[in-house]
Amino acid sequence: MDILDILRAALQQALGPQAIVFALAAIGLNIHFGYTGLLNFGQAGFVAVGAYGLAVSVVTFGAPFWLGITMAIVAPLVLAVILGVPTLRLRADYLAIVTIAAAEVLRFVFGSVEMKDTFGGSNGLNGYAGPFQDANPYSSGIDLGFISFGRNDLWSLTVGWVLVALCCLLVWALMRSPWGRVLRSIREDEDAVRSLGKNVFAYKMQALALGGVIGGLGGMFLALKQASVVPSDYSTLMTFYAFAALLLGGAGRVMGPVIGSVLFWFLIAGLGSFFSQSAGKGGWIPTVIMTDTQASVIRYIMLGLAIMLLMIFRPQGIIGDRREIAIDGR
Amino acid sequence: MRKRLYRVLVALIGALMVLLVGSPGAAQATETPPPDATAIQVTLQDEANKDAEGNPKPIPGVTLEVSKDGEKAGEGVTDDKGVAIIVVDELGKYTVTLDEKTLPEGTVLDENTKGEATVQVRFQGPNNRAIFPIGVTAGEESNFGKDLAQNLRAGIVFSLVLCLAALGFSLIFGTTGLSNFAHGEMLTFGALMAWTFDQVFKTGALASVSVLLAGIIAVLLGGLGGFAQEKILWGPLRRRGTGLIAMMIVSIGLAIFLRYLFQYFYGSSTRSLSQYNGQQREQHWYYLWLSLADREAIIVLISIVTITAVCLWLAKSRMGKAMRAVSDNPALAASSGLRVDGVITNAWVIGGALTALSGVLYAMQLQVNAFMGMRILLVILAAVTLGGLGTIWGALVGSLVIGLVYELGPLFGVPTSIKEIGPLLIMIVILLVRPQGILGRKERLG
Amino acid sequence: MDADMTDQTSTETNAVASKTGPAGLVGASTEPGSKKSDPIIVADKITRTFGGLTAVDVDHVEIQRGAITALIGPNGAGKTTFFNLLTGFDQPNTGSWSLEGKSLKGVAPYKVARLGMVRTFQLTKVLAKLTVIENMRLGATGQKGERFWAAPFKFLWGKQEDEVTKKADDLLARFLLDKKREDFAGSLSGGQRKLLEMARALMVDPEVVMLDEPMAGVNPALKQSLLGHVKSLRDEGRTVLFVEHDMDMVRDISDWVIVMAQGKIVAEGTADSVMADQRVIDAYLGAHHDTDLSELDEEVLEAEVEAELEGDIVQEEDSK
């Protein structure tokens, strides 16, 4: 076993594109759940329409690249309105069920054989990211000694982390304002806010839309980085990973989702590397207990366990403040 | 005179695709490929339509397209032996797509198969074979009435299986208020336990009742699982005052934990029970215009008996009444001296057992794998939301509607490959018009 | 606003001799649904049923402007439901009602609040995870910084925020909560929460203040100060309507008392006349044999505590 190797794999993922996608998805969730108390279990759907908004407009409808980028922002906005109108007046668990259902419906539709001409079926779409790759100002990759990124990755990472920083800045500016105060109040008691003359529904809708669009930016980034969109990327697991990252970092904190996402991928990649080195041929764990295939599964078992334990024992995450955490985990 | 009805085929091997180099058997193909060419051979056979010796009849005249990386690589039409040979240029991964429009009149793709399969062209020797699950089912004639009858039957079976799981969900939701996202895994647990004990019994003296015994054990273990969940996890959480939303997220963690734990021990392959798996020759039962395979008749019978028993129990027994009282108004029930904790424990045990039973029956109707519960969870949620979250009778009505929508949707334009979207869309629409569900009361909403 | 000014003078003179009630109510009929000289709220034929149970069935009622009106009645009389209906938190099966002649039928609760009718809740709804001052700031209306597009830019709303804070601080000082300014509202005592909720309602500048059991769970030391605050609301020219079980308080501060039983209004009048009314005695006795009013208070409190302990599910339901 090579500790350095494990660390390298973990660090590469923690700073890499996956962490950016999930940081953006989790920032969106943070606005929904951390600040407003909306239980959106369909963030993967918002991420997906962001990615497909770009890909479909460019590939299927031949729109110019800038229009594709615009669509990546408009599509989640539309989704938020469609989902919000029926459910935001209802109890929190209804929103959860409808959003998770809608996200799955979207994934099924994007991947369906019947609509292959529009969405590319299970193979997805590609061939739209040219302008993004052409805009790459770097002439070579970067080697930091311990970890290194190629030329294309470096460009993606630059764009991605700048996007994350901008979103954090926006969330910070919004949440210190009276608007943010209304959201935090809704999180705690809608009726109190209503009794003071605030249109709770409108605020919830704004929060859902903003968080959805930021999630959609995550999808757009993933689409640009991968140069292809595939429906299987946007399963409910994506939502729950983003939730795990958010809870890990700390809901209701500006930097919570970012720290959470980086740490989440550090742990997932680190554990993956650790177990794949430990099991199978040459590993110290006998194959009776753990085979190669099992080694790739064990980190997800630990992930599930971690979500439970975090929620029960430290619902405020790493940097959250227990006194004002949205959900009372106690 | 018995009316012969449309029969569903659950066989895995519908067609045989062979990669070969100059197979002599292909001599009669319309376009004989050069003998040294690399080619994909596809044989299409109609499993439901067998000749006197019991061999499936070949299906001629069907167009097959082979593509690689989205680019078309070749095309072929099956000859009167049902064989098509499509030459490809290089080794690699190909996708074979069956053009459903060219299937003969009255033949449709079997519900378990897709019109598409991936072929890995790896070797160049003549004996390398690959088998792919492209199945074709033939009907004597395909018309809307018969499709309706067939889908209706599938819908009823699915409804009843769904209903058991939805009842379990509703009992737990009603008494605790928890939307349990690990409910799907409770169903998977039932199915996996049935399969495991079936493995134990199927070779011994008890082989003839293997599935029955395994099913009973699985249901008991399901109840025990519910009990353990309540005692180890949910009860203590409730007593320390954990909020419902926090518990919901805990249940997601539990779902992921269990799902991958199952995968850890059972892998990701799909398994069948030793009996009632649809692969043996089956007796058919005819009720009016519905025909049920014996295994389906058993599923229907067990479900109806169980559902009736549970409903009677809820309506008549002391515990059942207490459970409904707690569902209606926990505060009132508590102040009238009911032991709410005891009622909740009961709900978990019975909910767990019902859900495990649903898993066993689902395993009989289809198959077992570690992810089955995850996929059906959303359909369960749709059923209970449709009926009215937390209402017992709502779960019954909701499951019936959702089960039928699920299976009948394809007749009304829902693409077959994504028939899950029917129930989910219905649920979203229902929430728009009548958020409390069909049988829910308005006052229960915030 | 002109009408308010004239009213303010009339209530001020009456405040001195509060036992006799404001001039506007002198000579008003004590029959249920009687006409008032200057009604601010008028409700007609309001019914609300839950399943088979009729919780509210009010034929006609008028609330006098600038007066303190108490709404009393035995447990389950439909007082809180009626409150919810008036403020838009629940919708009646039939009926119409208006504030200053403007129909409130089908008007969303937040719009009712903006029209000048602000309520508090039986179980106080202070935002426990916000600080006291943030709770107060939330109450202010017309904040530019509450609009999404303006929110990220502090220079657009910073000045207004300062004004809001000034107003909030003044109110906190008046309600003796200024020492708690930076504390989380969750750390306040029950009585302080009632005070905060009332102070926060005043941030909206309401015409009508609706208090749902302002004395429930408040310790005796704070009661007097709360009473003073309610009276001062009237002295500022506001109309106060409150639900209360504490008969001492009702007698002490109310100009007019409306009695509900089984969803209907059974009697109206000044506190003294109502308490001597046979219909009122019947209503209470009918609801609870051999219990006097103070025991009833305890029962209600018990029920509330129980409800509070039960947590989320009940909270979802208590808006009915």
Tab-separated table of C-alpha atoms in Angstrom, chain A residues 14 26 35 59-60 75 91 99 116 140 153-154 159-161 176-177 181 183 191 232 242 278 317 319 324:
chain	number	residue	atom	x	y	z
A	14	ALA	CA	-10.813	17.191	-4.137
A	26	ALA	CA	-24.554	22.042	-3.082
A	35	TYR	CA	-31.308	29.073	4.161
A	59	VAL	CA	-26.377	20.086	-31.003
A	60	THR	CA	-30.048	19.416	-31.756
A	75	ALA	CA	-33.870	25.944	-18.410
A	91	ARG	CA	-45.821	20.798	3.311
A	99	THR	CA	-38.733	17.176	-7.004
A	116	LYS	CA	-33.131	9.807	-29.072
A	140	SER	CA	0.407	23.703	-21.296
A	153	ASP	CA	-8.251	20.317	-17.089
A	154	LEU	CA	-6.407	23.426	-15.988
A	159	VAL	CA	-13.393	28.506	-15.064
A	160	GLY	CA	-15.031	26.192	-12.531
A	161	TRP	CA	-13.465	27.599	-9.400
A	176	ARG	CA	-26.622	39.473	4.692
A	177	SER	CA	-29.448	41.520	3.152
A	181	ARG	CA	-33.357	37.585	6.534
A	183	LEU	CA	-35.498	33.459	3.799
A	191	ASP	CA	-46.758	31.668	9.301
A	232	SER	CA	-26.778	8.377	-16.196
A	242	ALA	CA	-24.654	16.975	-2.999
A	278	SER	CA	-6.065	-3.097	0.312
A	317	GLY	CA	-21.563	20.124	9.790
A	319	ILE	CA	-18.443	25.073	10.119
A	324	GLU	CA	-29.108	28.516	14.030
